[in-house]
PDB file of C-alpha atoms in Angstrom:
ATOM      1  CA  UNK D  27      -2.348  17.590  -5.953  1.00 43.00           C
ATOM      2  CA  UNK D  28      -4.125  18.152  -9.249  1.00 44.00           C
ATOM      3  CA  UNK D  29      -6.239  21.096 -10.316  1.00 40.00           C
ATOM      4  CA  UNK D  30      -9.278  18.814 -10.175  1.00 59.00           C
ATOM      5  CA  UNK D  31      -9.091  18.564  -6.394  1.00 80.00           C
ATOM      6  CA  UNK D  32     -11.807  20.244  -4.385  1.00 94.00           C
ATOM      7  CA  UNK D  33     -10.387  21.928  -1.303  1.00 96.00           C
ATOM      8  CA  UNK D  34     -12.568  22.750   1.667  1.00 97.00           C
ATOM      9  CA  UNK D  35     -12.634  23.188   5.410  1.00 98.00           C
ATOM     10  CA  UNK D  36     -14.896  20.798   7.290  1.00 98.00           C
ATOM     11  CA  UNK D  37     -16.239  22.134  10.581  1.00 97.00           C
ATOM     12  CA  UNK D  38     -16.718  19.485  13.252  1.00 97.00           C
ATOM     13  CA  UNK D  39     -17.406  19.472  16.966  1.00 95.00           C
ATOM     14  CA  UNK D  40     -13.738  19.824  17.882  1.00 89.00           C
ATOM     15  CA  UNK D  41     -12.828  22.506  15.390  1.00 94.00           C
ATOM     16  CA  UNK D  42     -11.951  22.550  11.701  1.00 98.00           C
ATOM     17  CA  UNK D  43     -10.144  20.158   9.370  1.00 98.00           C
ATOM     18  CA  UNK D  44      -8.778  21.136   5.968  1.00 98.00           C
ATOM     19  CA  UNK D  45      -9.222  18.532   3.232  1.00 98.00           C
ATOM     20  CA  UNK D  46      -8.953  18.005  -0.480  1.00 98.00           C
ATOM     21  CA  UNK D  47     -11.182  15.598  -2.403  1.00 98.00           C
ATOM     22  CA  UNK D  48     -10.586  14.075  -5.814  1.00 97.00           C
ATOM     23  CA  UNK D  49     -11.799  11.150  -7.874  1.00 97.00           C
ATOM     24  CA  UNK D  50     -14.746   8.803  -7.760  1.00 94.00           C
ATOM     25  CA  UNK D  51     -15.377   5.415  -6.247  1.00 96.00           C
ATOM     26  CA  UNK D  52     -15.018   3.930  -2.757  1.00 97.00           C
ATOM     27  CA  UNK D  53     -13.760   6.511  -0.240  1.00 98.00           C
ATOM     28  CA  UNK D  54     -10.144   6.427   0.923  1.00 98.00           C
ATOM     29  CA  UNK D  55      -8.834   8.808   3.595  1.00 98.00           C
ATOM     30  CA  UNK D  56      -5.109   9.623   3.465  1.00 98.00           C
ATOM     31  CA  UNK D  57      -3.392  10.954   6.597  1.00 99.00           C
ATOM     32  CA  UNK D  58       0.096  12.449   6.783  1.00 98.00           C
ATOM     33  CA  UNK D  59       2.811  12.367   9.428  1.00 98.00           C
ATOM     34  CA  UNK D  60       5.369  14.766  10.906  1.00 98.00           C
ATOM     35  CA  UNK D  61       6.514  17.258   9.655  1.00 97.00           C
ATOM     36  CA  UNK D  62       4.236  16.979   6.648  1.00 98.00           C
ATOM     37  CA  UNK D  63       0.736  18.061   5.692  1.00 98.00           C
ATOM     38  CA  UNK D  64      -1.775  16.624   3.218  1.00 98.00           C
ATOM     39  CA  UNK D  65       0.728  17.682   0.540  1.00 98.00           C
ATOM     40  CA  UNK D  66       2.741  14.523   1.173  1.00 98.00           C
ATOM     41  CA  UNK D  67       0.138  12.692  -0.932  1.00 98.00           C
ATOM     42  CA  UNK D  68       0.498  15.106  -3.885  1.00 98.00           C
ATOM     43  CA  UNK D  69       1.771  12.371  -6.235  1.00 98.00           C
ATOM     44  CA  UNK D  70      -0.054   9.400  -4.697  1.00 98.00           C
ATOM     45  CA  UNK D  71      -3.598  10.788  -4.563  1.00 98.00           C
ATOM     46  CA  UNK D  72      -3.955  11.488  -8.314  1.00 98.00           C
ATOM     47  CA  UNK D  73      -2.984   7.891  -9.062  1.00 98.00           C
ATOM     48  CA  UNK D  74      -5.631   6.585  -6.659  1.00 98.00           C
ATOM     49  CA  UNK D  75      -8.302   9.036  -7.821  1.00 98.00           C
ATOM     50  CA  UNK D  76      -8.979   7.057 -10.991  1.00 95.00           C
ATOM     51  CA  UNK D  77     -10.429   4.273  -8.843  1.00 97.00           C
ATOM     52  CA  UNK D  78     -11.318   5.852  -5.501  1.00 98.00           C
ATOM     53  CA  UNK D  79     -12.709   8.992  -3.938  1.00 98.00           C
ATOM     54  CA  UNK D  80      -9.547  10.256  -2.266  1.00 98.00           C
ATOM     55  CA  UNK D  81      -9.731  12.557   0.741  1.00 98.00           C
ATOM     56  CA  UNK D  82      -6.448  14.058   1.946  1.00 98.00           C
ATOM     57  CA  UNK D  83      -6.676  15.758   5.331  1.00 98.00           C
ATOM     58  CA  UNK D  84      -4.454  17.957   7.452  1.00 98.00           C
ATOM     59  CA  UNK D  85      -4.409  16.421  10.914  1.00 98.00           C
ATOM     60  CA  UNK D  86      -5.565  18.464  13.882  1.00 98.00           C
ATOM     61  CA  UNK D  87      -2.777  20.941  14.619  1.00 97.00           C
ATOM     62  CA  UNK D  88      -1.139  20.674  11.202  1.00 97.00           C
ATOM     63  CA  UNK D  89      -1.299  22.674   7.976  1.00 97.00           C
ATOM     64  CA  UNK D  90      -4.564  24.550   7.523  1.00 98.00           C
ATOM     65  CA  UNK D  91      -6.482  22.569  10.155  1.00 98.00           C
ATOM     66  CA  UNK D  92      -7.492  24.023  13.485  1.00 98.00           C
ATOM     67  CA  UNK D  93      -5.671  23.788  16.803  1.00 98.00           C
ATOM     68  CA  UNK D  94      -8.246  23.086  19.513  1.00 97.00           C
ATOM     69  CA  UNK D  95      -7.312  24.006  23.084  1.00 97.00           C
ATOM     70  CA  UNK D  96      -5.630  21.344  25.150  1.00 97.00           C
ATOM     71  CA  UNK D  97      -5.309  20.566  28.848  1.00 96.00           C
ATOM     72  CA  UNK D  98      -2.777  19.069  31.227  1.00 96.00           C
ATOM     73  CA  UNK D  99      -3.818  15.536  30.229  1.00 97.00           C
ATOM     74  CA  UNK D 100      -3.157  16.266  26.523  1.00 98.00           C
ATOM     75  CA  UNK D 101      -6.237  14.205  25.642  1.00 98.00           C
ATOM     76  CA  UNK D 102      -7.359  16.700  23.006  1.00 98.00           C
ATOM     77  CA  UNK D 103      -4.379  15.528  20.946  1.00 98.00           C
ATOM     78  CA  UNK D 104      -4.611  11.835  21.720  1.00 98.00           C
ATOM     79  CA  UNK D 105      -5.000   9.565  18.720  1.00 98.00           C
ATOM     80  CA  UNK D 106      -8.391   8.634  20.159  1.00 98.00           C
ATOM     81  CA  UNK D 107      -9.588  12.237  19.864  1.00 98.00           C
ATOM     82  CA  UNK D 108      -7.995  12.708  16.454  1.00 98.00           C
ATOM     83  CA  UNK D 109      -9.469   9.441  15.194  1.00 98.00           C
ATOM     84  CA  UNK D 110     -12.962  10.390  16.357  1.00 98.00           C
ATOM     85  CA  UNK D 111     -12.562  13.736  14.633  1.00 98.00           C
ATOM     86  CA  UNK D 112     -11.636  12.138  11.310  1.00 98.00           C
ATOM     87  CA  UNK D 113     -14.610   9.781  11.523  1.00 98.00           C
ATOM     88  CA  UNK D 114     -16.801  12.843  12.070  1.00 98.00           C
ATOM     89  CA  UNK D 115     -15.197  14.578   9.084  1.00 98.00           C
ATOM     90  CA  UNK D 116     -15.904  11.612   6.838  1.00 98.00           C
ATOM     91  CA  UNK D 117     -19.488  11.383   8.108  1.00 98.00           C
ATOM     92  CA  UNK D 118     -19.978  15.065   7.263  1.00 97.00           C
ATOM     93  CA  UNK D 119     -18.804  14.260   3.744  1.00 97.00           C
ATOM     94  CA  UNK D 120     -21.381  11.485   3.532  1.00 97.00           C
ATOM     95  CA  UNK D 121     -19.087   8.509   4.163  1.00 98.00           C
ATOM     96  CA  UNK D 122     -20.187   6.295   7.056  1.00 97.00           C
ATOM     97  CA  UNK D 123     -17.748   3.581   5.963  1.00 98.00           C
ATOM     98  CA  UNK D 124     -14.370   4.125   4.351  1.00 98.00           C
ATOM     99  CA  UNK D 125     -10.778   2.959   4.107  1.00 98.00           C
ATOM    100  CA  UNK D 126      -7.803   4.783   5.576  1.00 98.00           C
ATOM    101  CA  UNK D 127      -4.073   4.914   4.914  1.00 98.00           C
ATOM    102  CA  UNK D 128      -1.740   6.807   7.194  1.00 98.00           C
ATOM    103  CA  UNK D 129       1.960   7.512   7.284  1.00 98.00           C
ATOM    104  CA  UNK D 130       3.880   8.130  10.495  1.00 98.00           C
ATOM    105  CA  UNK D 131       1.622  10.093  12.912  1.00 98.00           C
ATOM    106  CA  UNK D 132      -1.296   9.679  10.517  1.00 98.00           C
ATOM    107  CA  UNK D 133      -0.898   5.913  10.660  1.00 98.00           C
ATOM    108  CA  UNK D 134      -1.276   6.090  14.435  1.00 98.00           C
ATOM    109  CA  UNK D 135      -4.547   7.942  13.966  1.00 98.00           C
ATOM    110  CA  UNK D 136      -5.514   5.350  11.353  1.00 98.00           C
ATOM    111  CA  UNK D 137      -5.055   2.262  13.481  1.00 98.00           C
ATOM    112  CA  UNK D 138      -6.786   3.943  16.418  1.00 98.00           C
ATOM    113  CA  UNK D 139      -9.740   4.575  14.085  1.00 98.00           C
ATOM    114  CA  UNK D 140      -9.819   0.873  13.269  1.00 98.00           C
ATOM    115  CA  UNK D 141      -9.836   0.020  16.982  1.00 98.00           C
ATOM    116  CA  UNK D 142     -12.347   2.625  18.164  1.00 98.00           C
ATOM    117  CA  UNK D 143     -14.610   2.804  15.099  1.00 98.00           C
ATOM    118  CA  UNK D 144     -14.647  -0.721  13.731  1.00 98.00           C
ATOM    119  CA  UNK D 145     -17.974  -0.293  11.934  1.00 98.00           C
ATOM    120  CA  UNK D 146     -16.635   2.692   9.974  1.00 98.00           C
ATOM    121  CA  UNK D 147     -13.229   1.385   8.873  1.00 98.00           C
ATOM    122  CA  UNK D 148     -13.271  -1.236   6.116  1.00 98.00           C
ATOM    123  CA  UNK D 149      -9.498  -1.508   5.695  1.00 98.00           C
ATOM    124  CA  UNK D 150      -6.483   0.261   7.165  1.00 98.00           C
ATOM    125  CA  UNK D 151      -2.961   0.707   5.832  1.00 98.00           C
ATOM    126  CA  UNK D 152      -0.187   1.775   8.216  1.00 98.00           C
ATOM    127  CA  UNK D 153       3.006   3.123   6.665  1.00 98.00           C
ATOM    128  CA  UNK D 154       6.376   2.853   8.438  1.00 98.00           C
ATOM    129  CA  UNK D 155       5.183   2.387  12.001  1.00 98.00           C
ATOM    130  CA  UNK D 156       4.589  -0.240  14.637  1.00 98.00           C
ATOM    131  CA  UNK D 157       2.044   0.302  17.432  1.00 98.00           C
ATOM    132  CA  UNK D 158       2.769   3.135  19.843  1.00 97.00           C
ATOM    133  CA  UNK D 159       2.961   0.930  22.916  1.00 96.00           C
ATOM    134  CA  UNK D 160       5.398  -1.327  21.053  1.00 96.00           C
ATOM    135  CA  UNK D 161       7.654   1.629  20.277  1.00 96.00           C
ATOM    136  CA  UNK D 162       7.794   2.738  23.906  1.00 97.00           C
ATOM    137  CA  UNK D 163       8.175  -0.757  25.344  1.00 95.00           C
ATOM    138  CA  UNK D 164      11.169  -1.431  23.107  1.00 94.00           C
ATOM    139  CA  UNK D 165      12.703   2.056  23.168  1.00 94.00           C
ATOM    140  CA  UNK D 166      16.487   2.103  23.513  1.00 94.00           C
ATOM    141  CA  UNK D 167      19.440   4.332  22.733  1.00 95.00           C
ATOM    142  CA  UNK D 168      18.930   3.864  18.981  1.00 94.00           C
ATOM    143  CA  UNK D 169      15.366   5.099  19.307  1.00 94.00           C
ATOM    144  CA  UNK D 170      16.333   8.069  21.500  1.00 93.00           C
ATOM    145  CA  UNK D 171      18.947   9.264  19.031  1.00 93.00           C
ATOM    146  CA  UNK D 172      17.146   8.514  15.763  1.00 92.00           C
ATOM    147  CA  UNK D 173      13.579   9.553  16.542  1.00 93.00           C
ATOM    148  CA  UNK D 174      14.284  12.615  18.643  1.00 95.00           C
ATOM    149  CA  UNK D 175      10.808  14.212  18.182  1.00 97.00           C
ATOM    150  CA  UNK D 176       9.284  11.478  20.372  1.00 97.00           C
ATOM    151  CA  UNK D 177      11.430  12.596  23.306  1.00 96.00           C
ATOM    152  CA  UNK D 178      12.036  16.279  22.575  1.00 97.00           C
ATOM    153  CA  UNK D 179       8.487  17.278  21.667  1.00 98.00           C
ATOM    154  CA  UNK D 180       7.017  15.342  24.593  1.00 98.00           C
ATOM    155  CA  UNK D 181       8.852  17.476  27.141  1.00 98.00           C
ATOM    156  CA  UNK D 182       6.764  19.837  29.255  1.00 97.00           C
ATOM    157  CA  UNK D 183       5.934  23.171  27.713  1.00 97.00           C
ATOM    158  CA  UNK D 184       7.302  25.623  26.874  1.00 97.00           C
ATOM    159  CA  UNK D 185      10.762  24.141  26.248  1.00 98.00           C
ATOM    160  CA  UNK D 186      10.104  22.256  22.987  1.00 98.00           C
ATOM    161  CA  UNK D 187       7.829  25.003  21.674  1.00 98.00           C
ATOM    162  CA  UNK D 188      10.592  27.586  22.162  1.00 98.00           C
ATOM    163  CA  UNK D 189      13.266  25.380  20.624  1.00 97.00           C
ATOM    164  CA  UNK D 190      11.164  24.634  17.527  1.00 97.00           C
ATOM    165  CA  UNK D 191      10.172  28.275  17.119  1.00 96.00           C
ATOM    166  CA  UNK D 192      13.823  29.246  17.184  1.00 97.00           C
ATOM    167  CA  UNK D 193      14.761  27.133  14.164  1.00 97.00           C
ATOM    168  CA  UNK D 194      11.766  25.713  12.271  1.00 98.00           C
ATOM    169  CA  UNK D 195      13.818  25.260   9.102  1.00 97.00           C
ATOM    170  CA  UNK D 196      16.413  23.193  10.939  1.00 97.00           C
ATOM    171  CA  UNK D 197      13.725  20.984  12.489  1.00 97.00           C
ATOM    172  CA  UNK D 198      12.076  20.255   9.145  1.00 97.00           C
ATOM    173  CA  UNK D 199      15.345  19.719   7.277  1.00 96.00           C
ATOM    174  CA  UNK D 200      16.659  17.318   9.912  1.00 96.00           C
ATOM    175  CA  UNK D 201      13.425  15.330   9.821  1.00 95.00           C
ATOM    176  CA  UNK D 202      13.154  15.195   6.046  1.00 96.00           C
ATOM    177  CA  UNK D 203      16.754  14.124   5.480  1.00 94.00           C
ATOM    178  CA  UNK D 204      17.635  12.313   8.713  1.00 93.00           C
ATOM    179  CA  UNK D 205      15.389   9.277   8.259  1.00 94.00           C
ATOM    180  CA  UNK D 206      16.737   7.838   5.044  1.00 93.00           C
ATOM    181  CA  UNK D 207      15.242  10.084   2.382  1.00 94.00           C
ATOM    182  CA  UNK D 208      17.066  12.552   0.150  1.00 93.00           C
ATOM    183  CA  UNK D 209      16.400  16.287   0.260  1.00 92.00           C
ATOM    184  CA  UNK D 210      15.816  16.151  -3.495  1.00 94.00           C
ATOM    185  CA  UNK D 211      12.523  14.355  -2.837  1.00 95.00           C
ATOM    186  CA  UNK D 212      11.006  17.551  -1.453  1.00 97.00           C
ATOM    187  CA  UNK D 213      10.620  20.449  -3.908  1.00 97.00           C
ATOM    188  CA  UNK D 214      11.293  23.897  -2.428  1.00 97.00           C
ATOM    189  CA  UNK D 215       7.608  24.798  -2.260  1.00 97.00           C
ATOM    190  CA  UNK D 216       6.790  21.574  -0.406  1.00 97.00           C
ATOM    191  CA  UNK D 217       9.617  22.063   2.078  1.00 97.00           C
ATOM    192  CA  UNK D 218       8.423  25.639   2.601  1.00 97.00           C
ATOM    193  CA  UNK D 219       4.849  24.474   3.224  1.00 97.00           C
ATOM    194  CA  UNK D 220       6.060  22.065   5.891  1.00 98.00           C
ATOM    195  CA  UNK D 221       8.148  24.793   7.538  1.00 97.00           C
ATOM    196  CA  UNK D 222       5.181  27.176   7.507  1.00 96.00           C
ATOM    197  CA  UNK D 223       3.329  24.981   9.986  1.00 96.00           C
ATOM    198  CA  UNK D 224       6.240  25.290  12.424  1.00 97.00           C
ATOM    199  CA  UNK D 225       6.271  29.062  12.079  1.00 97.00           C
ATOM    200  CA  UNK D 226       2.908  29.191  13.823  1.00 97.00           C
ATOM    201  CA  UNK D 227       3.187  29.099  17.648  1.00 97.00           C
ATOM    202  CA  UNK D 228      -0.343  27.718  17.822  1.00 98.00           C
ATOM    203  CA  UNK D 229       0.477  24.826  15.500  1.00 98.00           C
ATOM    204  CA  UNK D 230       3.816  24.121  17.176  1.00 98.00           C
ATOM    205  CA  UNK D 231       2.078  23.830  20.543  1.00 98.00           C
ATOM    206  CA  UNK D 232      -0.549  21.515  19.028  1.00 98.00           C
ATOM    207  CA  UNK D 233       2.111  19.258  17.521  1.00 98.00           C
ATOM    208  CA  UNK D 234       3.960  19.070  20.840  1.00 98.00           C
ATOM    209  CA  UNK D 235       0.680  18.222  22.561  1.00 98.00           C
ATOM    210  CA  UNK D 236       0.214  15.350  20.120  1.00 98.00           C
ATOM    211  CA  UNK D 237       3.654  13.974  21.003  1.00 98.00           C
ATOM    212  CA  UNK D 238       2.918  14.425  24.708  1.00 98.00           C
ATOM    213  CA  UNK D 239      -0.274  12.446  24.206  1.00 98.00           C
ATOM    214  CA  UNK D 240       1.728   9.706  22.470  1.00 98.00           C
ATOM    215  CA  UNK D 241       3.948   9.383  25.531  1.00 97.00           C
ATOM    216  CA  UNK D 242       0.978   9.099  27.872  1.00 97.00           C
ATOM    217  CA  UNK D 243      -2.617   8.680  26.749  1.00 98.00           C
ATOM    218  CA  UNK D 244      -1.901   6.895  23.462  1.00 98.00           C
ATOM    219  CA  UNK D 245       0.391   4.416  25.142  1.00 97.00           C
ATOM    220  CA  UNK D 246      -2.193   3.784  27.836  1.00 98.00           C
ATOM    221  CA  UNK D 247      -4.980   3.297  25.307  1.00 98.00           C
ATOM    222  CA  UNK D 248      -2.868   0.691  23.487  1.00 98.00           C
ATOM    223  CA  UNK D 249      -2.120  -1.050  26.774  1.00 97.00           C
ATOM    224  CA  UNK D 250      -5.800  -1.091  27.652  1.00 98.00           C
ATOM    225  CA  UNK D 251      -6.537  -2.811  24.334  1.00 97.00           C
ATOM    226  CA  UNK D 252      -3.832  -5.389  25.010  1.00 95.00           C
ATOM    227  CA  UNK D 253      -5.225  -6.163  28.447  1.00 96.00           C
ATOM    228  CA  UNK D 254      -8.838  -6.403  27.251  1.00 98.00           C
ATOM    229  CA  UNK D 255      -8.005  -8.349  24.084  1.00 97.00           C
ATOM    230  CA  UNK D 256      -9.559  -5.658  21.896  1.00 98.00           C
ATOM    231  CA  UNK D 257      -8.213  -6.059  18.356  1.00 98.00           C
ATOM    232  CA  UNK D 258      -8.377  -4.610  14.862  1.00 98.00           C
ATOM    233  CA  UNK D 259     -10.852  -6.776  12.966  1.00 98.00           C
ATOM    234  CA  UNK D 260     -10.660  -5.194   9.508  1.00 98.00           C
ATOM    235  CA  UNK D 261      -7.836  -6.118   7.105  1.00 98.00           C
ATOM    236  CA  UNK D 262      -4.594  -4.263   7.874  1.00 98.00           C
ATOM    237  CA  UNK D 263      -1.664  -3.708   5.529  1.00 98.00           C
ATOM    238  CA  UNK D 264       1.702  -2.615   6.900  1.00 98.00           C
ATOM    239  CA  UNK D 265       4.293  -1.103   4.560  1.00 98.00           C
ATOM    240  CA  UNK D 266       7.669   0.089   5.764  1.00 98.00           C
ATOM    241  CA  UNK D 267      10.984   1.451   4.563  1.00 97.00           C
ATOM    242  CA  UNK D 268      13.238  -1.418   3.603  1.00 96.00           C
ATOM    243  CA  UNK D 269      16.265   0.521   4.860  1.00 95.00           C
ATOM    244  CA  UNK D 270      14.715   2.064   7.965  1.00 95.00           C
ATOM    245  CA  UNK D 271      14.297   1.309  11.637  1.00 95.00           C
ATOM    246  CA  UNK D 272      11.023  -0.596  11.326  1.00 96.00           C
ATOM    247  CA  UNK D 273      12.725  -3.071   8.999  1.00 96.00           C
ATOM    248  CA  UNK D 274      15.630  -3.838  11.330  1.00 95.00           C
ATOM    249  CA  UNK D 275      14.943  -2.941  14.952  1.00 95.00           C
ATOM    250  CA  UNK D 276      12.256  -5.558  15.544  1.00 95.00           C
ATOM    251  CA  UNK D 277      13.817  -8.553  13.820  1.00 93.00           C
ATOM    252  CA  UNK D 278      14.047 -10.568  17.044  1.00 91.00           C
ATOM    253  CA  UNK D 279      10.292 -10.184  17.526  1.00 92.00           C
ATOM    254  CA  UNK D 280       9.612 -11.432  13.984  1.00 94.00           C
ATOM    255  CA  UNK D 281       9.528  -8.039  12.306  1.00 96.00           C
ATOM    256  CA  UNK D 282       6.684  -5.556  11.861  1.00 98.00           C
ATOM    257  CA  UNK D 283       4.164  -8.081  10.554  1.00 98.00           C
ATOM    258  CA  UNK D 284       4.515 -10.205  13.670  1.00 98.00           C
ATOM    259  CA  UNK D 285       4.075  -7.134  15.861  1.00 97.00           C
ATOM    260  CA  UNK D 286       0.954  -6.033  14.013  1.00 98.00           C
ATOM    261  CA  UNK D 287      -0.487  -9.541  14.280  1.00 97.00           C
ATOM    262  CA  UNK D 288      -0.443  -9.067  18.037  1.00 96.00           C
ATOM    263  CA  UNK D 289      -3.046  -6.327  17.526  1.00 97.00           C
ATOM    264  CA  UNK D 290      -4.858  -7.187  14.280  1.00 98.00           C
ATOM    265  CA  UNK D 291      -6.539 -10.338  12.990  1.00 96.00           C
ATOM    266  CA  UNK D 292      -5.700 -10.059   9.282  1.00 97.00           C
ATOM    267  CA  UNK D 293      -2.299  -8.584   8.424  1.00 98.00           C
ATOM    268  CA  UNK D 294      -0.390  -8.373   5.150  1.00 98.00           C
ATOM    269  CA  UNK D 295       2.484  -6.200   4.004  1.00 98.00           C
ATOM    270  CA  UNK D 296       6.141  -5.897   3.146  1.00 98.00           C
ATOM    271  CA  UNK D 297       9.088  -3.538   2.912  1.00 98.00           C
ATOM    272  CA  UNK D 298       9.171  -0.729   0.354  1.00 98.00           C
ATOM    273  CA  UNK D 299      12.065   0.959  -1.455  1.00 97.00           C
ATOM    274  CA  UNK D 300      13.218   4.266  -0.036  1.00 96.00           C
ATOM    275  CA  UNK D 301      13.548   5.831   3.376  1.00 97.00           C
ATOM    276  CA  UNK D 302      10.933   6.846   5.932  1.00 97.00           C
ATOM    277  CA  UNK D 303       9.244   9.164   3.442  1.00 98.00           C
ATOM    278  CA  UNK D 304       8.890   6.481   0.771  1.00 98.00           C
ATOM    279  CA  UNK D 305       5.392   7.667  -0.268  1.00 98.00           C
ATOM    280  CA  UNK D 306       7.036  10.881  -1.464  1.00 98.00           C
ATOM    281  CA  UNK D 307      10.115   9.106  -2.838  1.00 97.00           C
ATOM    282  CA  UNK D 308       8.203   6.342  -4.628  1.00 98.00           C
ATOM    283  CA  UNK D 309       4.616   7.530  -5.124  1.00 98.00           C
ATOM    284  CA  UNK D 310       3.802   5.197  -8.012  1.00 98.00           C
ATOM    285  CA  UNK D 311       4.838   2.096  -6.084  1.00 98.00           C
ATOM    286  CA  UNK D 312       3.006   3.324  -2.979  1.00 98.00           C
ATOM    287  CA  UNK D 313      -0.166   4.071  -4.924  1.00 98.00           C
ATOM    288  CA  UNK D 314      -0.022   0.654  -6.571  1.00 98.00           C
ATOM    289  CA  UNK D 315       0.207  -1.114  -3.222  1.00 98.00           C
ATOM    290  CA  UNK D 316      -2.638   0.922  -1.740  1.00 98.00           C
ATOM    291  CA  UNK D 317      -4.852   0.474  -4.792  1.00 98.00           C
ATOM    292  CA  UNK D 318      -4.372  -3.295  -4.769  1.00 97.00           C
ATOM    293  CA  UNK D 319      -5.079  -3.539  -1.056  1.00 98.00           C
ATOM    294  CA  UNK D 320      -8.089  -1.243  -1.127  1.00 98.00           C
ATOM    295  CA  UNK D 321      -9.648  -2.818  -4.186  1.00 95.00           C
ATOM    296  CA  UNK D 322     -12.304  -5.497  -3.851  1.00 69.00           C
ATOM    297  CA  UNK D 323      -9.821  -8.101  -5.033  1.00 45.00           C
ATOM    298  CA  UNK D 324      -8.188 -10.173  -2.328  1.00 41.00           C
ATOM    299  CA  UNK D 325      -4.974  -8.480  -1.151  1.00 39.00           C
ATOM    300  CA  UNK D 326      -1.706 -10.217  -1.896  1.00 41.00           C
ATOM    301  CA  UNK D 327      -0.131 -12.106   0.953  1.00 39.00           C
ATOM    302  CA  UNK D 328       2.898 -10.796   2.737  1.00 39.00           C
TER     303      UNK D 328
END
């Protein structure tokens, strides 16, 4: 992030969210995934800031954001709760309508925002995911072995918390390099910042609660939308790693665009160079795609 960013903590009803703000123009909220923080956008945000007001947030339970208490239902860390919190953050900043781009876990918060807060979200970009209920419904041995956090972190406490606390560096390194991206993409200080989150027992518990919510509440909320016919009405752009699981695992169903069209009315998108962490591998290309989609000009077809 540049020296022109304004960093602050926004206090909302559920706790506190750390953000940075840069640029001028229409507001765009950028949300990270696991095991990252807002720092994943360090090279993308400055490129967008010439055209947009760019807000980069640490999700609830990550980075410098708070870790609200949870309960047996894990609802405090459902994407519904996290989405509502981000809408409240943006309202506190003076933005009643905005656009959102999320990667990985942040993309799951992003599309839930578009479903639950349709009047607030003008456009949504989801990076390297398909809907949560889709992931679970089509889970197989490839999924279990490749995306181990979904299964490991969702186990009942305290097992995953203790395992993560025992080797936070190993967890981060396996995630950063095991999903198609090179370790060289992550400078030492960035890697260290990601590990720092997992050195905090409070944050580790919060992250596990978020994965537990994904296995239960989030899946149920997606199913409820399917049953009721509730859909994303704003434009949605899906981008995904051209060499990753999203590009290949769902070919029989028509690929990620076909899956998103089951949930959203207006869908565009395509594969990107790089692995799962392509926004950090290829920030210029990622920023270009987001800027084109978020601009007033009609988005390119995909």
